[in-house]
Short mmCIF file of C-alpha atoms in Angstrom, two decimals:
data_model
loop_
_atom_site.label_atom_id
_atom_site.label_comp_id
_atom_site.label_asym_id
_atom_site.label_seq_id
_atom_site.Cartn_x
_atom_site.Cartn_y
_atom_site.Cartn_z
CA UNK G 17 1.10 18.75 -4.13
CA UNK G 18 -0.08 19.31 -0.35
CA UNK G 19 1.86 17.71 2.46
CA UNK G 20 -0.45 17.54 6.00
CA UNK G 21 -0.81 16.63 9.38
CA UNK G 22 -4.11 15.20 10.28
CA UNK G 23 -5.13 13.83 13.17
CA UNK G 24 -7.28 10.30 13.30
CA UNK G 25 -8.35 8.29 16.38
CA UNK G 26 -5.67 9.99 18.80
CA UNK G 27 -2.87 9.65 16.39
CA UNK G 28 -1.38 11.80 13.54
CA UNK G 29 -1.44 11.28 10.62
CA UNK G 30 0.63 12.34 7.25
CA UNK G 31 -1.14 12.35 4.39
CA UNK G 32 -0.55 14.82 1.27
CA UNK G 33 -2.38 15.38 -1.65
CA UNK G 34 -1.98 15.54 -5.64
CA UNK G 35 -4.55 18.21 -8.09
CA UNK G 36 -8.04 19.10 -7.32
CA UNK G 37 -10.33 18.72 -4.82
CA UNK G 38 -12.95 19.48 -6.34
CA UNK G 39 -12.24 16.08 -8.61
CA UNK G 40 -13.53 12.43 -7.82
CA UNK G 41 -11.05 11.54 -4.99
CA UNK G 42 -8.60 8.03 -5.13
CA UNK G 43 -7.05 6.94 -1.86
CA UNK G 44 -3.96 5.10 -2.30
CA UNK G 45 -2.65 2.10 0.73
CA UNK G 46 0.37 1.53 1.04
CA UNK G 47 1.45 -2.57 1.84
CA UNK G 48 3.57 -3.51 5.15
CA UNK G 49 6.41 -1.76 6.45
CA UNK G 50 6.15 0.71 3.62
CA UNK G 51 5.39 4.44 3.56
CA UNK G 52 4.46 7.17 0.89
CA UNK G 53 7.43 8.28 -0.44
CA UNK G 54 6.66 4.61 -2.46
CA UNK G 55 3.36 6.01 -4.45
CA UNK G 56 6.13 7.34 -6.54
CA UNK G 57 4.88 11.12 -6.78
CA UNK G 58 5.19 10.81 -10.69
CA UNK G 59 2.83 7.84 -10.69
CA UNK G 60 0.45 10.16 -8.47
CA UNK G 61 1.08 13.66 -10.56
CA UNK G 62 -0.30 10.99 -13.71
CA UNK G 63 -3.31 9.70 -11.89
CA UNK G 64 -4.35 13.01 -10.82
CA UNK G 65 -3.74 14.63 -14.48
CA UNK G 66 -6.60 12.51 -15.81
CA UNK G 67 -8.92 14.17 -13.59
CA UNK G 68 -8.35 12.47 -9.89
CA UNK G 69 -7.66 14.24 -6.37
CA UNK G 70 -5.28 11.91 -5.51
CA UNK G 71 -4.39 11.00 -1.33
CA UNK G 72 -1.41 8.88 -0.34
CA UNK G 73 -0.19 9.10 3.63
CA UNK G 74 1.80 7.55 5.56
CA UNK G 75 0.36 4.06 7.99
CA UNK G 76 1.10 4.47 11.75
CA UNK G 77 4.61 3.58 12.41
CA UNK G 78 6.05 4.69 9.22
CA UNK G 79 7.15 8.34 7.04
CA UNK G 80 6.13 11.44 9.07
CA UNK G 81 2.71 9.78 11.12
CA UNK G 82 3.35 8.51 14.70
CA UNK G 83 5.27 5.94 15.80
CA UNK G 84 5.31 3.42 18.62
CA UNK G 85 8.29 1.31 20.01
CA UNK G 86 10.04 -1.14 17.98
CA UNK G 87 8.48 -4.07 19.21
CA UNK G 88 4.91 -2.83 20.20
CA UNK G 89 1.87 -3.47 19.22
CA UNK G 90 -0.77 -0.76 19.40
CA UNK G 91 -3.00 -1.61 17.05
CA UNK G 92 -4.93 -3.74 14.45
CA UNK G 93 -5.91 -4.26 11.05
CA UNK G 94 -9.06 -2.95 11.72
CA UNK G 95 -7.86 0.35 12.94
CA UNK G 96 -5.41 0.77 9.74
CA UNK G 97 -8.81 0.39 7.85
CA UNK G 98 -10.22 3.12 9.82
CA UNK G 99 -6.87 5.53 9.70
CA UNK G 100 -8.09 5.46 6.26
CA UNK G 101 -11.89 6.23 6.37
CA UNK G 102 -10.37 8.70 9.23
CA UNK G 103 -8.02 10.30 6.20
CA UNK G 104 -10.85 10.69 3.92
CA UNK G 105 -13.01 11.95 7.02
CA UNK G 106 -10.15 15.27 7.30
CA UNK G 107 -10.22 15.82 3.04
CA UNK G 108 -14.19 16.12 3.90
CA UNK G 109 -14.15 12.86 1.29
CA UNK G 110 -18.20 11.21 1.83
CA UNK G 111 -17.05 8.64 -0.96
CA UNK G 112 -13.75 7.34 -3.06
CA UNK G 113 -11.95 5.29 -5.21
CA UNK G 114 -9.98 2.57 -3.00
CA UNK G 115 -6.47 1.77 -4.52
CA UNK G 116 -4.53 -1.60 -1.96
CA UNK G 117 -1.47 -2.03 -2.51
CA UNK G 118 -0.21 -5.82 -0.76
CA UNK G 119 -0.79 -5.13 2.54
CA UNK G 120 -3.33 -2.05 1.64
CA UNK G 121 -5.32 -4.31 -0.73
CA UNK G 122 -6.32 -6.24 2.51
CA UNK G 123 -6.72 -2.86 4.13
CA UNK G 124 -8.95 -2.42 1.66
CA UNK G 125 -11.09 -4.87 2.16
CA UNK G 126 -12.06 -4.61 5.30
CA UNK G 127 -12.43 -0.67 4.75
CA UNK G 128 -15.48 -1.58 1.50
CA UNK G 129 -17.05 -4.03 4.51
CA UNK G 130 -16.71 -1.75 6.87
CA UNK G 131 -17.80 1.49 5.26
CA UNK G 132 -19.29 0.18 1.99
CA UNK G 133 -21.60 3.49 1.65
CA UNK G 134 -18.10 4.93 1.55
CA UNK G 135 -15.63 2.83 -1.29
CA UNK G 136 -17.16 3.28 -4.63
CA UNK G 137 -14.63 1.31 -6.31
CA UNK G 138 -11.04 -0.84 -4.98
CA UNK G 139 -8.93 -1.61 -6.14
CA UNK G 140 -6.08 -5.10 -5.19
CA UNK G 141 -3.18 -4.89 -6.91
CA UNK G 142 -0.36 -7.42 -5.11
CA UNK G 143 -2.85 -8.03 -2.82
CA UNK G 144 -4.74 -11.52 -1.65
CA UNK G 145 -7.63 -12.62 0.32
CA UNK G 146 -8.78 -11.78 3.76
CA UNK G 147 -9.20 -14.70 5.31
CA UNK G 148 -8.20 -18.76 5.91
CA UNK G 149 -8.24 -19.72 1.97
CA UNK G 150 -4.97 -17.09 2.35
CA UNK G 151 -2.72 -20.15 4.25
CA UNK G 152 -3.23 -22.75 1.63
CA UNK G 153 -1.63 -19.90 -1.01
CA UNK G 154 1.79 -20.26 -2.26
CA UNK G 155 4.31 -19.00 1.00
CA UNK G 156 6.30 -16.02 0.26
CA UNK G 157 9.52 -16.74 -0.86
CA UNK G 158 12.59 -16.99 1.19
CA UNK G 159 15.34 -14.65 0.06
CA UNK G 160 12.75 -11.92 1.31
CA UNK G 161 12.71 -13.59 4.68
CA UNK G 162 16.19 -13.29 4.71
CA UNK G 163 16.69 -10.03 3.37
CA UNK G 164 14.67 -8.70 6.42
CA UNK G 165 16.39 -10.91 9.43
CA UNK G 166 19.38 -9.03 8.67
CA UNK G 167 17.73 -4.89 9.67
CA UNK G 168 18.72 -6.23 13.36
CA UNK G 169 22.27 -5.67 12.32
CA UNK G 170 21.16 -2.48 10.84
CA UNK G 171 22.63 1.14 11.80
CA UNK G 172 19.87 3.23 11.72
CA UNK G 173 21.94 6.78 12.04
CA UNK G 174 23.56 5.96 8.46
CA UNK G 175 22.03 7.09 6.09
CA UNK G 176 23.39 5.31 3.36
CA UNK G 177 23.35 1.41 4.89
CA UNK G 178 19.38 2.49 5.46
CA UNK G 179 19.08 3.76 1.93
CA UNK G 180 20.95 0.83 0.69
CA UNK G 181 18.97 -2.19 2.90
CA UNK G 182 15.06 -0.34 2.11
CA UNK G 183 16.38 -0.46 -1.81
CA UNK G 184 17.72 -4.03 -1.15
CA UNK G 185 14.26 -4.72 0.28
CA UNK G 186 12.82 -4.14 -3.33
CA UNK G 187 15.14 -5.34 -4.82
CA UNK G 188 14.18 -9.28 -3.32
CA UNK G 189 10.41 -8.03 -4.74
CA UNK G 190 11.10 -7.79 -7.87
CA UNK G 191 9.75 -9.70 -11.04
CA UNK G 192 11.42 -10.20 -14.18
CA UNK G 193 11.69 -7.02 -15.98
CA UNK G 194 14.94 -5.13 -15.24
CA UNK G 195 15.41 -4.17 -11.15
CA UNK G 196 14.78 -0.31 -11.35
CA UNK G 197 17.81 -0.11 -8.79
CA UNK G 198 17.97 4.33 -9.75
CA UNK G 199 14.54 4.51 -8.70
CA UNK G 200 14.50 2.85 -5.95
CA UNK G 201 17.65 4.12 -4.80
CA UNK G 202 15.91 7.47 -5.50
CA UNK G 203 12.64 6.66 -3.57
CA UNK G 204 14.60 5.01 -0.32
CA UNK G 205 16.65 8.25 -0.24
CA UNK G 206 13.33 10.54 0.23
CA UNK G 207 11.51 7.66 3.07
CA UNK G 208 15.07 7.67 4.50
CA UNK G 209 15.05 12.04 4.50
CA UNK G 210 11.52 12.18 5.58
CA UNK G 211 10.81 9.08 8.34
CA UNK G 212 10.32 9.93 11.86
CA UNK G 213 11.96 6.81 13.38
CA UNK G 214 12.62 3.79 10.57
CA UNK G 215 12.89 0.86 13.31
CA UNK G 216 9.74 1.33 14.08
CA UNK G 217 8.38 0.01 10.47
CA UNK G 218 8.96 -3.72 11.90
CA UNK G 219 5.85 -3.12 14.80
CA UNK G 220 4.03 -4.56 11.12
CA UNK G 221 4.95 -7.88 11.35
CA UNK G 222 2.80 -8.16 14.92
CA UNK G 223 -0.32 -6.66 13.02
CA UNK G 224 -3.60 -9.00 13.50
CA UNK G 225 -7.08 -8.35 14.01
CA UNK G 226 -9.56 -8.14 11.21
CA UNK G 227 -11.17 -11.51 12.63
CA UNK G 228 -14.99 -10.17 12.18
CA UNK G 229 -14.02 -9.64 8.11
CA UNK G 230 -12.55 -12.94 7.79
CA UNK G 231 -13.62 -15.27 4.44
CA UNK G 232 -16.03 -12.17 3.91
CA UNK G 233 -14.78 -10.38 0.15
CA UNK G 234 -17.23 -12.05 -1.47
CA UNK G 235 -19.80 -9.21 0.43
CA UNK G 236 -17.52 -6.20 -1.18
CA UNK G 237 -20.59 -4.62 -2.87
CA UNK G 238 -18.22 -1.94 -4.82
CA UNK G 239 -16.45 -2.80 -8.17
CA UNK G 240 -13.15 -4.59 -8.03
CA UNK G 241 -9.93 -4.23 -10.09
CA UNK G 242 -7.52 -6.99 -9.10
CA UNK G 243 -4.14 -6.31 -10.20
CA UNK G 244 -1.44 -9.32 -9.54
CA UNK G 245 2.06 -10.24 -11.16
CA UNK G 246 3.34 -13.31 -12.37
CA UNK G 247 6.15 -12.32 -10.93
CA UNK G 248 5.31 -11.50 -7.87
CA UNK G 249 7.54 -13.53 -5.12
CA UNK G 250 6.29 -12.37 -2.52
CA UNK G 251 2.17 -13.23 -2.99
CA UNK G 252 2.40 -14.76 -5.87
CA UNK G 253 0.69 -15.26 -9.12
CA UNK G 254 -1.66 -17.88 -7.32
CA UNK G 255 -2.80 -15.44 -4.76
CA UNK G 256 -4.50 -12.85 -7.46
CA UNK G 257 -6.22 -15.82 -8.93
CA UNK G 258 -8.15 -16.36 -5.52
CA UNK G 259 -9.01 -13.21 -4.78
CA UNK G 260 -10.37 -12.88 -8.41
CA UNK G 261 -12.90 -16.83 -6.95
CA UNK G 262 -13.46 -14.76 -3.90
CA UNK G 263 -14.75 -12.25 -5.30
CA UNK G 264 -17.10 -13.58 -8.09
CA UNK G 265 -17.91 -9.64 -9.88
CA UNK G 266 -13.93 -8.70 -9.42
CA UNK G 267 -11.93 -8.20 -12.19
CA UNK G 268 -8.25 -9.16 -12.60
CA UNK G 269 -5.46 -7.69 -15.49
CA UNK G 270 -2.34 -9.94 -15.16
CA UNK G 271 1.17 -7.56 -15.70
CA UNK G 272 3.47 -10.58 -17.04
CA UNK G 273 7.26 -10.93 -15.61
CA UNK G 274 5.88 -7.82 -12.48
CA UNK G 275 6.99 -8.52 -8.87
CA UNK G 276 5.50 -7.22 -5.72
CA UNK G 277 5.97 -3.66 -7.00
CA UNK G 278 4.55 -0.68 -9.20
CA UNK G 279 6.78 -1.26 -12.09
CA UNK G 280 7.44 2.30 -14.16
CA UNK G 281 6.68 -0.26 -17.20
CA UNK G 282 3.32 -0.79 -15.76
CA UNK G 283 2.25 2.56 -15.15
CA UNK G 284 0.67 3.67 -18.26
CA UNK G 285 -1.73 -0.02 -18.05
CA UNK G 286 -1.55 0.59 -14.39
CA UNK G 287 -3.22 4.38 -14.32
CA UNK G 288 -5.46 3.24 -17.07
CA UNK G 289 -7.21 0.60 -15.23
CA UNK G 290 -8.05 2.81 -12.31
CA UNK G 291 -9.16 5.72 -14.33
CA UNK G 292 -11.67 3.82 -16.13
CA UNK G 293 -12.59 2.08 -13.28
CA UNK G 294 -13.29 4.52 -10.78
CA UNK G 295 -15.03 6.35 -14.30
#
């Protein structure tokens, strides 16, 4: 396990790798407002133990990567796809298997369209279609929005308050499987202790761009695996079904009772599927 700060597109991106660099590479791309910490370390190690070189990283405005003043917009989702390609460049990787969660799945779709020669396979977890059809799909549960509306009153210098807020956010994303209180608080604590400037995360709410890739998911040439929970309150299961329809050659794996999360009860199934998909 090695952490490395790399310079990409004039910004610093914090990365961390697991396993043997000679093994096939898997690049993990997390969702909006979510640092690399939420790709659980044990999850990454288990992937690496299956003969993969695994890389996770902080998006801009998260963790130890470059942050901007809260309330400002300095980049687009296409820039985030370029950042992902830049991470591969930094590790001298020509081609990789891409695994994207939520917004990371949208970023992965742009990456696969923008740099098709670099994407061996694409796995989309709890994600949606990048395009106009997304507007017709069921919206995010109001309880998630209500939780984040409380962020303005958080004292980010209060470590316990910040941890409670971040872990509480994941509780709003949970499905019907038991909420992993201890694990979520542990991961939240790690993020709080690593982050350069926690409030900058909300700049992701201002993220725009990528219009040139709208409704072009069917042009993705790489093999695509879609993984979606039936109880996802952020991007309901219908988003997974729409994604399957938008990418005709894709496969859909359904996680019963799972929310907008990578629940530890699903690790075996997810890891086995990603390894098989990337073989």
